[in-house]
Every structure is written in structure tokens, then in C-alpha cells.
Coordinates of C-alpha atoms in Angstrom, one line a residue:
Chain J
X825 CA -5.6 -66.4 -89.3
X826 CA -6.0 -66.2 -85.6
X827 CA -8.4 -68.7 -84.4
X828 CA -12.4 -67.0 -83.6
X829 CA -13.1 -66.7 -80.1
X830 CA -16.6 -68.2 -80.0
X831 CA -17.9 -69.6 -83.4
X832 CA -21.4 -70.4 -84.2
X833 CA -22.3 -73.1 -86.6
X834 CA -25.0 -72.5 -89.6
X835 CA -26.9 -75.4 -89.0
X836 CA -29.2 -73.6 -91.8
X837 CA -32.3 -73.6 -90.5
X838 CA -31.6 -72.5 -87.4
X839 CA -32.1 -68.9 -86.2
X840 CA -28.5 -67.6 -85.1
X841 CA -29.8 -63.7 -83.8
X842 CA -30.6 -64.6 -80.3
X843 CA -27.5 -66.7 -79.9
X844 CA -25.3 -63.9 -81.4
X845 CA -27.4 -61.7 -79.4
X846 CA -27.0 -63.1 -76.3
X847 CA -23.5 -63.7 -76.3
X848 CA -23.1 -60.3 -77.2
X849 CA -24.7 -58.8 -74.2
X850 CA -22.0 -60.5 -72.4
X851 CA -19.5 -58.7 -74.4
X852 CA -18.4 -61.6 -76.3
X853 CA -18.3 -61.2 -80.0
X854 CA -19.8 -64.9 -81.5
X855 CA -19.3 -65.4 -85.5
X856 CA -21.4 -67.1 -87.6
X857 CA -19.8 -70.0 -89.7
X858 CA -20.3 -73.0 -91.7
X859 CA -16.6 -73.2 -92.6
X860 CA -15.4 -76.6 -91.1
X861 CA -11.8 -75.2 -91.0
X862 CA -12.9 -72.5 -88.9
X863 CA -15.4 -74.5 -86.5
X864 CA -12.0 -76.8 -86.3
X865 CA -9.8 -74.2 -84.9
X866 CA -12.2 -71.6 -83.2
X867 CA -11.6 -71.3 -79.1
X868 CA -14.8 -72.2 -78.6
X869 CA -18.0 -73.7 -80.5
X870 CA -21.8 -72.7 -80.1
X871 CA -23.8 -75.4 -81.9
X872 CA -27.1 -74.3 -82.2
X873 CA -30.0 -76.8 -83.7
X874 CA -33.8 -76.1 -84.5
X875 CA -35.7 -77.3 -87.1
X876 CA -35.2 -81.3 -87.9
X877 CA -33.2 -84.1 -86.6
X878 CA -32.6 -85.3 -90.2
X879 CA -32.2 -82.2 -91.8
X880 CA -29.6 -81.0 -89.4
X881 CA -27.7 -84.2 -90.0
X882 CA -27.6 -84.1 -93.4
X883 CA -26.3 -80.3 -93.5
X884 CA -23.4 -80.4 -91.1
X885 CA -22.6 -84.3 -93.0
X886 CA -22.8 -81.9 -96.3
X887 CA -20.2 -79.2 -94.4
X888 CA -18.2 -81.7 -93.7
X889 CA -18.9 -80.6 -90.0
X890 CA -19.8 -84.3 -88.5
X891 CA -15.9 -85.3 -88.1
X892 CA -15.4 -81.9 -87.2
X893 CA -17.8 -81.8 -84.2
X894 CA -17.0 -85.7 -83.3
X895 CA -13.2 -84.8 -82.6
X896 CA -14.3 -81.8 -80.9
X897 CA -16.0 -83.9 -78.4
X898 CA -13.7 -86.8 -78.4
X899 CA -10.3 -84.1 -77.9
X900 CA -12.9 -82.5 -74.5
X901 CA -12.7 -79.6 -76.2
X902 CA -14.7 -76.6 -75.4
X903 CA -18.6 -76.3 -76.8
X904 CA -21.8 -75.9 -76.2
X905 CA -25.1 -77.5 -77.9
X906 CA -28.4 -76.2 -77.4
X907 CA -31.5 -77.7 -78.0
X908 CA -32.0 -80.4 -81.6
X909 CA -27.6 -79.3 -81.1
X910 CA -27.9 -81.7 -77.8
X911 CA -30.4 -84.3 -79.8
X912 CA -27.6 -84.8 -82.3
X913 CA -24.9 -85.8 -80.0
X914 CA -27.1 -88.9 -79.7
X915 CA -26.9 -92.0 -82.1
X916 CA -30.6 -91.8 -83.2
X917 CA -33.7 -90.5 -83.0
X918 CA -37.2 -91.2 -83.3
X919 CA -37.6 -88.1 -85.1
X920 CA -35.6 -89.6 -88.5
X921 CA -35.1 -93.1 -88.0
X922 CA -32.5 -94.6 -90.3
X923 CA -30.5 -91.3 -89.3
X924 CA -27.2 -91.7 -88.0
X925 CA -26.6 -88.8 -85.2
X926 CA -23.0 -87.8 -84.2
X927 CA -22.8 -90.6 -81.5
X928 CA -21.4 -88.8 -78.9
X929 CA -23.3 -90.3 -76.3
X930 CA -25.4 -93.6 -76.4
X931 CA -29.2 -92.5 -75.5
X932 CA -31.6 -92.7 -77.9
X933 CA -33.8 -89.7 -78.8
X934 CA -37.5 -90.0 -78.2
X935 CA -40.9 -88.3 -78.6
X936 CA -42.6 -86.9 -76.2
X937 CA -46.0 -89.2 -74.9
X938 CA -48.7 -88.2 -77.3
X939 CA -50.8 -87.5 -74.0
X940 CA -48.8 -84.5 -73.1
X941 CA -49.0 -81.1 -74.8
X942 CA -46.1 -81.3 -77.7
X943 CA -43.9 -79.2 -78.8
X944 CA -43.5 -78.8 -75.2
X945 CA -43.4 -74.9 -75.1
X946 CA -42.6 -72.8 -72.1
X947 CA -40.6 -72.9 -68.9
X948 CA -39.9 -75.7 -67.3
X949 CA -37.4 -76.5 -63.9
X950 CA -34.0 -77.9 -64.2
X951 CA -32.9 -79.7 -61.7
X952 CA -28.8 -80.3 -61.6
X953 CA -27.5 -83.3 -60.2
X954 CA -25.3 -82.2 -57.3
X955 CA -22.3 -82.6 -59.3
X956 CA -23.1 -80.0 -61.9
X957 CA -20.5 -77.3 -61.8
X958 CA -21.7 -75.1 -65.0
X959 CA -25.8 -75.8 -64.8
X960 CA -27.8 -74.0 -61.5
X961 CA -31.3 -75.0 -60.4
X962 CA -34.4 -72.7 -62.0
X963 CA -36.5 -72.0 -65.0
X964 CA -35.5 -72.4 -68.5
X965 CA -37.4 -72.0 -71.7
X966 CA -38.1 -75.1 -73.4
X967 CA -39.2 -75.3 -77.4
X968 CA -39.4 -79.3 -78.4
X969 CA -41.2 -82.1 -79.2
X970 CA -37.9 -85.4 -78.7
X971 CA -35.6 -85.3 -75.8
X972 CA -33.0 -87.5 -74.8
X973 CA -34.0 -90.0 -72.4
X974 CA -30.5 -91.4 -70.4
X975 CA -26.6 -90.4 -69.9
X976 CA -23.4 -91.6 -70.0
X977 CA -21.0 -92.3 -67.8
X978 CA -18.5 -89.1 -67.8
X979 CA -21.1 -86.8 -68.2
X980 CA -23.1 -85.0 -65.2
X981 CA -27.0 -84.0 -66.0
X982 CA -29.4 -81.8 -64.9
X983 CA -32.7 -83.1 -65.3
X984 CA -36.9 -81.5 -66.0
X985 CA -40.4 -83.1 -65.8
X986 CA -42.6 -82.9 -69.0
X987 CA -45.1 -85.4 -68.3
X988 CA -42.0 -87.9 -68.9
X989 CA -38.6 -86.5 -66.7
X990 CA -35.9 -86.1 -69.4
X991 CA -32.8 -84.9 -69.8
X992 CA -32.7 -80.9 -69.7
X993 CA -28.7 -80.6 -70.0
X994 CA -25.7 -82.3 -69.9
X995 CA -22.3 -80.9 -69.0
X996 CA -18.3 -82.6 -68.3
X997 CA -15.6 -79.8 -68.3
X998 CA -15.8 -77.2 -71.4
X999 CA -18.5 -79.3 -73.1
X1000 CA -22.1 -78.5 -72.4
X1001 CA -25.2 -79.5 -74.3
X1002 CA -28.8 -78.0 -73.3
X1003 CA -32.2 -79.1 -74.2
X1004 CA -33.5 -75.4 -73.4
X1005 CA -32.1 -72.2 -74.3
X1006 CA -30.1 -70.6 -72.5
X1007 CA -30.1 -67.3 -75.2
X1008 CA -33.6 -67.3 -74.3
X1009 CA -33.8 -68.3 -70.5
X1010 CA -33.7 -64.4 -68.8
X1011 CA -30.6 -63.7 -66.4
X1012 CA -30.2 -67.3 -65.5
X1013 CA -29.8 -68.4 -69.0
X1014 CA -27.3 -65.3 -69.4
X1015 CA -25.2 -66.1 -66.2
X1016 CA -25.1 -70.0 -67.5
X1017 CA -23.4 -68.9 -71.3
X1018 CA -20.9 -66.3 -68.9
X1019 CA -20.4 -69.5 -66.9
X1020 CA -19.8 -71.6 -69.5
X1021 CA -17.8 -69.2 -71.6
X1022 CA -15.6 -68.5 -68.2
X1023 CA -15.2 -72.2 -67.9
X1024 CA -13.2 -72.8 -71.0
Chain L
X1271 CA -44.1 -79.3 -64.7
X1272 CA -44.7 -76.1 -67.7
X1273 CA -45.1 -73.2 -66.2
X1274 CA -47.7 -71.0 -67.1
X1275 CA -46.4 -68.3 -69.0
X1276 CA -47.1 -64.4 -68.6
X1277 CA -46.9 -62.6 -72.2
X1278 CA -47.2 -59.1 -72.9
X1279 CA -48.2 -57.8 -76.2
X1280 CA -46.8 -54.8 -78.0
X1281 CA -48.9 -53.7 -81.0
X1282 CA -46.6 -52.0 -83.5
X1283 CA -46.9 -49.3 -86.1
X1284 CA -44.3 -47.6 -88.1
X1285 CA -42.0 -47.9 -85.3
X1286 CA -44.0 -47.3 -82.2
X1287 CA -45.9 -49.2 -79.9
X1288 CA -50.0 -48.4 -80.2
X1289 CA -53.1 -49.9 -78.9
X1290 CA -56.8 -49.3 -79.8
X1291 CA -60.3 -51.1 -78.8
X1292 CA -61.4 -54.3 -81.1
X1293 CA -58.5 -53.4 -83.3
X1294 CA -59.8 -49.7 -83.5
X1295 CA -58.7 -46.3 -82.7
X1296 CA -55.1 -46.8 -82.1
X1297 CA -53.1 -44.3 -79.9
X1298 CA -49.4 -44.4 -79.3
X1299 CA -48.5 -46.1 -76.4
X1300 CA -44.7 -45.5 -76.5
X1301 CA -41.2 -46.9 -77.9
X1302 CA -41.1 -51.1 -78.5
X1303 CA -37.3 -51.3 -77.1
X1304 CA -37.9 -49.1 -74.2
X1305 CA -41.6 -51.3 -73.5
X1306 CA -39.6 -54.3 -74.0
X1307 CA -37.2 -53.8 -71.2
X1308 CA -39.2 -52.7 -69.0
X1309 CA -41.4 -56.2 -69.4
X1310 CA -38.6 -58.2 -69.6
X1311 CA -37.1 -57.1 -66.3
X1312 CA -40.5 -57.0 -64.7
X1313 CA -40.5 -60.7 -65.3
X1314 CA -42.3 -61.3 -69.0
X1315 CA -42.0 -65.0 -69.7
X1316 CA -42.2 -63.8 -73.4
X1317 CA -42.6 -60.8 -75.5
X1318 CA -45.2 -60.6 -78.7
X1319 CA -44.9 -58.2 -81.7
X1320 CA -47.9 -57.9 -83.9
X1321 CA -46.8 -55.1 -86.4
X1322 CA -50.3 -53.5 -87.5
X1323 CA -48.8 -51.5 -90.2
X1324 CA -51.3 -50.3 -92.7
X1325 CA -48.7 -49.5 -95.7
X1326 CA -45.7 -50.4 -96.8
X1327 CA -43.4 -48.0 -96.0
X1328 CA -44.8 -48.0 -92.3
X1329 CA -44.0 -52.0 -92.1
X1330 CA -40.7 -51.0 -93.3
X1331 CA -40.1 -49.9 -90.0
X1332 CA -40.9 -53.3 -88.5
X1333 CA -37.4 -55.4 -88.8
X1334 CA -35.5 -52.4 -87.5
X1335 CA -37.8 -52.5 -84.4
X1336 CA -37.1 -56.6 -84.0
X1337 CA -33.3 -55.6 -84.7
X1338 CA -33.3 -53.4 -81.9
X1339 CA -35.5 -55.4 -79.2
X1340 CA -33.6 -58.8 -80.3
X1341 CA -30.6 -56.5 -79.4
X1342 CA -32.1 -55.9 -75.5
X1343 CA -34.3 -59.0 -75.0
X1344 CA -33.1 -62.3 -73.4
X1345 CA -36.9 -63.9 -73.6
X1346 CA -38.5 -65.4 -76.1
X1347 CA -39.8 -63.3 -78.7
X1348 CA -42.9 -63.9 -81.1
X1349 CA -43.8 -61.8 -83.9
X1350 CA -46.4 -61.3 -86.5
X1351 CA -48.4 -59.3 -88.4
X1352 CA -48.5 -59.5 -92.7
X1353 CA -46.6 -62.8 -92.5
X1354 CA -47.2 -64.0 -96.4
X1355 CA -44.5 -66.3 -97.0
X1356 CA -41.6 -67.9 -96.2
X1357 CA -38.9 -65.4 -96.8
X1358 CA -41.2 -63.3 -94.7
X1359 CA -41.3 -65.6 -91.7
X1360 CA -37.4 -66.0 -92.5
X1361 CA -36.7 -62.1 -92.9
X1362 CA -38.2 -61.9 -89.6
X1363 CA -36.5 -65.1 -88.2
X1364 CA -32.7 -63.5 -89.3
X1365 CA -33.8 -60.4 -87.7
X1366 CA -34.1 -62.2 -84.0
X1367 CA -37.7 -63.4 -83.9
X1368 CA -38.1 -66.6 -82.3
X1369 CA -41.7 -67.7 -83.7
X1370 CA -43.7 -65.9 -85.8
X1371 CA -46.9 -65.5 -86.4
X1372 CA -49.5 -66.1 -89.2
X1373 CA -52.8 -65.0 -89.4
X1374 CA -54.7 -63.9 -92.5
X1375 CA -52.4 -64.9 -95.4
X1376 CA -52.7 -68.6 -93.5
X1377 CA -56.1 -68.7 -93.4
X1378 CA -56.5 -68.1 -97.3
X1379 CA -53.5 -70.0 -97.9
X1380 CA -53.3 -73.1 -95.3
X1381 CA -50.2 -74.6 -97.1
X1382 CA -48.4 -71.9 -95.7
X1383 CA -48.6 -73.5 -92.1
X1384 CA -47.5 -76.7 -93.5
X1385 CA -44.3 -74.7 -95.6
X1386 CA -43.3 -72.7 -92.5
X1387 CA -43.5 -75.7 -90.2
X1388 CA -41.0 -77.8 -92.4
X1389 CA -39.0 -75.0 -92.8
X1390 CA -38.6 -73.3 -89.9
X1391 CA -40.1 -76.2 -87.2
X1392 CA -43.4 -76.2 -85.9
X1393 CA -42.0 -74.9 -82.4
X1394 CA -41.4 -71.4 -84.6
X1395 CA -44.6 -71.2 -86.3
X1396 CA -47.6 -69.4 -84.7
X1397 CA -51.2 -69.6 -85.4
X1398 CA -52.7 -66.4 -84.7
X1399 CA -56.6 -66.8 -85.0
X1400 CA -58.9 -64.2 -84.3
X1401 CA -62.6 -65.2 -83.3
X1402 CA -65.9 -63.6 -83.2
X1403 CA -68.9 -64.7 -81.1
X1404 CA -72.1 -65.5 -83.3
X1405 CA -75.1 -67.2 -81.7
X1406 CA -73.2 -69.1 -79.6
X1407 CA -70.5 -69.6 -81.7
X1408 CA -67.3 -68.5 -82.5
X1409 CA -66.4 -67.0 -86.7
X1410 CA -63.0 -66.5 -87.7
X1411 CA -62.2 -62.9 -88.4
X1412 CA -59.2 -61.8 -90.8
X1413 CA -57.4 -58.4 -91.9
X1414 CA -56.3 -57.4 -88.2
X1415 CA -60.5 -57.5 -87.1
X1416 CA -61.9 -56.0 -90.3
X1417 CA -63.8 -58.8 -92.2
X1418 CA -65.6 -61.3 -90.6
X1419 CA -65.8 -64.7 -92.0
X1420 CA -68.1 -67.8 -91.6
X1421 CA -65.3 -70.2 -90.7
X1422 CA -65.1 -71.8 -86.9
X1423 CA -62.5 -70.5 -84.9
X1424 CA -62.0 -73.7 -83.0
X1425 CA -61.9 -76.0 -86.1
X1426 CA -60.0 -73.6 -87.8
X1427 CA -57.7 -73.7 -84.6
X1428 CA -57.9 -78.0 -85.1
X1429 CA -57.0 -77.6 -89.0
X1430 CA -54.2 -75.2 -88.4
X1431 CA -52.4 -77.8 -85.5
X1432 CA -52.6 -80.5 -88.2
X1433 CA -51.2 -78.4 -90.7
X1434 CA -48.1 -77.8 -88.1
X1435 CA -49.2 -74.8 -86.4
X1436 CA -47.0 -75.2 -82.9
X1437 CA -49.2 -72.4 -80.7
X1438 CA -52.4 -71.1 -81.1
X1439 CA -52.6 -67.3 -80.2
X1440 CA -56.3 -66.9 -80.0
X1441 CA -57.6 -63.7 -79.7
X1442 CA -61.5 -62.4 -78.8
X1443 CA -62.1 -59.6 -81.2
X1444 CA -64.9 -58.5 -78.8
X1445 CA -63.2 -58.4 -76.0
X1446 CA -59.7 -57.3 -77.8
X1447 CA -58.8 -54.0 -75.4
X1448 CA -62.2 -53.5 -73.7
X1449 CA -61.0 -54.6 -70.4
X1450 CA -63.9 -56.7 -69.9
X1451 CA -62.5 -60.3 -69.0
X1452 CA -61.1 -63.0 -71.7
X1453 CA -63.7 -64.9 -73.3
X1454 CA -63.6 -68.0 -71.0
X1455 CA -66.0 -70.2 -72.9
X1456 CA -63.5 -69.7 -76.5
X1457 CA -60.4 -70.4 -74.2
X1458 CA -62.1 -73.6 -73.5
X1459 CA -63.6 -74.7 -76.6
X1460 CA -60.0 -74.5 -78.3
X1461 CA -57.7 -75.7 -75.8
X1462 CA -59.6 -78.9 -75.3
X1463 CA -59.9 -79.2 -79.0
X1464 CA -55.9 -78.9 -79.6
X1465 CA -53.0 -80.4 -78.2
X1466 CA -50.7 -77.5 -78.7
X1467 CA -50.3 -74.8 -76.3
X1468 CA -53.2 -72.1 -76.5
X1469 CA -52.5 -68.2 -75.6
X1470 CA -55.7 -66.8 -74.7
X1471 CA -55.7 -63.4 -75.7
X1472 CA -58.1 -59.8 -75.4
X1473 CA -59.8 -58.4 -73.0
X1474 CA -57.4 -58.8 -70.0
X1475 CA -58.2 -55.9 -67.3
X1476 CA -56.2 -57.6 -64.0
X1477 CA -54.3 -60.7 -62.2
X1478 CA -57.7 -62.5 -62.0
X1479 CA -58.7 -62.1 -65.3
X1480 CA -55.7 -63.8 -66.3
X1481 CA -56.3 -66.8 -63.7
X1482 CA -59.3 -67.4 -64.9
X1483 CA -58.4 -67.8 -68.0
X1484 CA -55.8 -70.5 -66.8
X1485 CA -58.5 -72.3 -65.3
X1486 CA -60.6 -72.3 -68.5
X1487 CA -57.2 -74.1 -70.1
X1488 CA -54.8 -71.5 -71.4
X1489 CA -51.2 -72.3 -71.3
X1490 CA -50.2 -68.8 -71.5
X1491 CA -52.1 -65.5 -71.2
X1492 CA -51.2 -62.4 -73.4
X1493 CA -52.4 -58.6 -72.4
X1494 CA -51.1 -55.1 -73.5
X1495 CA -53.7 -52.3 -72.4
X1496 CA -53.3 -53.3 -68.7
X1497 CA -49.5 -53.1 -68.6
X1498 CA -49.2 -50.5 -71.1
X1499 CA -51.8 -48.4 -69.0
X1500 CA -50.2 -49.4 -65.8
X1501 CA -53.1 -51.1 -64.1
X1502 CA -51.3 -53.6 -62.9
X1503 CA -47.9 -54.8 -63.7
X1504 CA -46.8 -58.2 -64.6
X1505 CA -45.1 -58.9 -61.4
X1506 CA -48.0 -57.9 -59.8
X1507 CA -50.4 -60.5 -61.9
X1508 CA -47.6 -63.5 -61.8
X1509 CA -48.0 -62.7 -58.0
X1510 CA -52.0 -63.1 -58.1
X1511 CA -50.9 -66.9 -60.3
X1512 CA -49.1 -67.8 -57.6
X1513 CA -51.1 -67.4 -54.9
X1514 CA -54.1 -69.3 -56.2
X1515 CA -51.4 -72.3 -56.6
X1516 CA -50.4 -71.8 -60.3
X1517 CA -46.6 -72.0 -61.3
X1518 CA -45.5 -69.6 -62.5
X1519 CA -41.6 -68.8 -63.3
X1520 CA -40.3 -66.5 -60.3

């Protein structure tokens, strides 16, 4: 079988249309999976993530999807998290603690102040470190409540202000994880996923 | 910094767009996809569908009318109306909401707020609460404005945050498509009361209407007549934001 072309992982609760959607206003035809065979092999990977922390964790552990996702990331291979898909790269968050994330980068996971209006629900501003290559400057639609607090060396960031400033998105070569959504963020969001897709 | 979010509303009935005064006297006001696109380019921050169906072979009509806008629209996209269970939030969820939107079956039910939330996340779940001003007061109305209640809005608002509720749409009945202002003094009472974000809702007529009910403490304002109508047009009211120092996504 040839390998897919963009594949989207069933995270199970999250809602796949306006990923599938988005992409295919570009013209790109994204499938739906949970077969870890298929998320091994496809081009390119979409990991998508609302709902729970723990929950997510302990679906793509039951899809056997964990290993699958880790040597994705370890081999710099071409995907792209969005939002509770970014808070799983880390080790741990506040959200389930006890719950091991994938690890792929060392921050922890927090909650945002309990002064501040949570989930944090809107558009915020992303601001890209100069480095970015994939991630512009403007607005982005925002829907959560934990973001990841610090990066790691070999990645570049682009950062917003919600009360605390936090990590909006994180990119190094074909791999880029976003705390917004892009599906959802109007033309910019669009011209990032053609960006990003173009990239790999 | 959030900023404040500009959300028109398309009422929906067997698969057209309508509109009536305090949930009366509906007239068509034209096709959802075509509405959609129009808002979305004119810079929306968000689009809301409250399907107002009165049968069910009319609501029938409402997933293939998400289908198609999901299709079209790269904002954010809320939608209610009938929401009785989970496999009806999810139904709506597969079909390319973002959110959705409970109202009447959650206020009989509260659990369902709680069930939603831990299924879906309380970032997708919606409460959708419709008040009524009585002596001073505000009375939590049900069955799209039809029968009044004695519950407060604004602890109803409270319970329904701490049940998981992630938004409060909060509607005036009075002032629901009379073009006579938001009702300020309810946009205040709840937003100080919650922590989640609060879309003030009916009665919207132009740009300072909408200011002023970001001043009183809404974190996103929600009109249809006004747009639908042409009035004014959303660029038009983000510009009025703006100008009186209010960010508002360009």
C-alpha cells in the first residue's frame, strides 16, 4: 500500500472535521486513522488533541501509537501537533499528574493562574522568535486551560500572553506543534498548514 | 492579551437562515453557507448556529447545514439548538462543530453539562442561558423564549460553570432582536459572577452597542439582525472596538 499523504490520528475524543476540513481547502486530501502501521508510514502526520491530557495518553498508549509518535519525532520526521497534541509532547502535566506524556521535550505542562479567565478562549497574538521559518506574527484562536511553560534547545518558539506568556508554538524543520489552531485561525492559520505542508 | 471577539449569529430553520423579535415571528433571512462566508471574510472571529427547528424533520436539515458551512469556514464554529445528549453534542461535533451549545435539556438535566464536559472538554461545551428581567432581577427562560421560569440567570450561569460549562452565551429575551441595546446591567451581573468567558447576546442595533457591552464585561459580543439587515457590517463595528482602544483581531 502506498504510504497516505497527510494522516490524521483518532485521538478519540477529538473532533477531526475542521482539521480534514481545513486541509482540504488547501487541496490536500488528510485521512483519518488510528492504525499505527499507517501513522508509521504516512508522508506526513496531523496529531490533533482536545479533550484530556490523561485520556489522550492512555488512547494512543492503547493504539499502540506512543512508540509510533516518539520515533516519529526522534527520526525529524514530518508532523504537526495542535493544541492538548503539543501538551503531550511534554513529560507531564498538571492536568493528570502520575501521567507519563510522550517526552519529546522536557517542559512541564501547567494550569493557567486561577486569576485569569480559563479555558482561555479566543484570539490571542503570537509572537515568533526571529528564527521561526514556518510560524508568522498575528492572531490565532486559542481553546485551553494548561500550556507548556519552556523549550528545548533544537526547537525555535513563538510565544502569547495570557495573563502568564506561554508557549503558543513550537517548530524545528518538518515538525511543528501549536497550542492554537491553525484549522480554526482564518487565512493565517490556512497559509501556516500550506506552509507547513510545503515544508516537508 | 485575548482579543475581544466579534460573533455573528445565524438562527436556523429547516435549512435556512431566519430571524424574528424575542424569539417571535421569524422571517427568512437567507442561505447559512452563503451568510457564513460572507461573515467569515468580513472578519467574524466566530460563527454561531442555533437551529430553532420546531419538528423533526425540519432539524433534519440541521447537520447537512453544519456539513456544508464546516466545508467553507476556517473560524471557529458554535452550534446549538435541541442539544439533549451526548451523541447529540457528538453528532454535531463529527459533523464540524467546534462547541456546542446547551440550553433547555441542561437546565432540566444539569448532569448533562458535567457528561459533555468530560466527554468532549469543557472548551467545547456551551452554556446557552436565556434571561428575563423581573423586578430587578433576572429569570431563566427555556424552550427557545417560550416558558419562563423562576430560576436566576446569574446563579444559574455560576451552577452551570461548576458543572463544566466553558462559555456562557447569555442572551436578553427582551431585548433578543429589538435593536434596543444589550442589557448592560445582565452582562455585568454574570461576567463578574463567572470566571469563564461570557457572550453577551440580543439586542445589538450598532458598533457602540457592542462597546458597551465590552465595557460592562463581555468577552465576546454576538448579533444577527444588524448584519443580517445590513446596518452595519462587522468590519465596520470591529473598527468602532478599535478606535475606543479595544483589541480586537484585525
Amino acid at each position: 500500500m502506498r504510504p497516505l499523504s497527510l494522516a490524521v490520528v483518532e485521538t478519540g475524543s477529538a473532533n477531526l472535521a475542521s482539521v480534514l476540513a481545513a486541509f482540504g481547502r488547501l487541496g490536500v486530501a488528510a485521512v483519518p486513522t488510528r492504525d499505527a502501521d499507517i501513522v508509521r508510514n504516512a508522508d506526513r502526520v496531523v496529531l490533533p488533541g482536545v479533550g484530556a491530557f490523561g485520556d489522550v495518553m492512555q488512547r494512543l498508549s492503547a493504539r499502540g501509537l506512543t512508540e509510533v509518535l516518539s520515533e516519529r519525532f526522534a527520526a525529524m520526521r514530518p508532523i504537526l501537533a495542535v493544541c492538548l497534541g503539543l501538551q503531550v509532547l511534554a513529560r507531564a502535566s498538571e492536568e493528570a499528574p502520575g501521567v507519563a506524556g510522550l517526552g519529546v521535550v522536557s517542559g512541564t505542562v501547567r494550569r493557567f493562574p486561577a486569576s485569569s479567565k480559563v479555558p482561555q478562549l479566543g484570539w490571542n497574538r503570537v509572537e515568533p522568535d526571529p528564527s521561526s521559518v514556518v510560524v508568522s506574527g498575528g492572531h490565532a484562536f486559542f481553546a485551553n486551560s494548561y500550556y507548556l511553560e519552556s523549550v528545548d534547545d533544537g526547537w525555535t518558539a513563538a510565544w502569547a500572553t495570557h495573563d502568564v506568556r506561554f508557549v503558543a508554538a513550537i517548530e524545528r524543520g518538518p515538525q511543528l506543534a501549536c497550542q492554537f489552531h491553525p484549522e480554526l485561525s482564518g487565512p493565517w492559520g490556512a497559509s501556516l498548514l500550506e506552509r507547513w505542508y510545503a515544508s516537508c | 492579551m485575548l482579543a475581544r471577539r466579534v460573533i455573528p449569529c445565524l438562527d436556523t430553520r429547516d435549512g435556512r437562515v431566519v430571524k424574528g423579535v424575542r424569539f417571535k415571528g421569524l422571517r427568512d433571512a437567507g442561505s447559512p453557507v452563503e451568510l457564513a462566508d460572507r461573515y467569515q471574510r468580513d472578519g467574524a472571529d466566530e460563527l454561531v448556529i442555533l437551529d430553532v427547528s420546531a419538528t423533526t424533520d425540519e432539524r433534519s436539515h440541521a447537520l447537512t447545514t453544519i456539513r456544508e458551512v464546516r466545508r467553507i469556514l476556517a473560524i471557529p464554529l458554535t452550534v446549538g439548538g435541541g442539544v439533549r445528549s451526548a451523541a447529540d453534542a457528538g453528532a454535531l461535533l463529527d459533523a464540524g462543530a467546534d462547541k456546542v451549545a446547551v440550553n433547555t435539556a441542561a437546565f432540566y438535566s444539569p448532569e448533562l453539562i458535567e457528561v459533555l464536559a468530560r466527554q468532549f472538554g469543557q472548551q467545547c461545551v456551551v452554556l446557552s442561558v436565556d434571561a428575563a428581567e423581573a423586578n430587578g432581577a433576572w429569570r431563566v427562560v427555556v424552550r427557545a423564549g417560550s416558558e419562563g421560569t423562576t430560576r436566576d440567570a446569574v446563579a444559574w450561569a455560576a451552577e452551570g460553570e461548576s458543572r463544566g460549562a466553558g462559555e456562557i452565551l447569555l442572551t436578553s429575551v427582551d431585548r433578543d432582536g429589538t435593536q434596543s441595546g444589550y442589557d448592560l446591567r445582565l452582562v455585568t451581573a454574570v461576567s463578574t459572577r463567572v470566571g469563564v468567558p461570557v457572550v453577551a447576546s440580543g439586542g445589538a442595533r450598532s458598533g457602540h452597542d457592542l462597546l458597551a457591552a465590552v465595557r460592562a464585561g463581555a468577552d465576546a459580543v454576538l448579533a444577527a439582525s444588524i448584519f443580517h439587515d445590513g446596518i452595519a457590517s462587522i468590519a465596520q463595528v470591529k473598527a468602532t472596538l478599535r478606535d475606543a482602544g479595544i483589541e480586537v483581531r484585525p
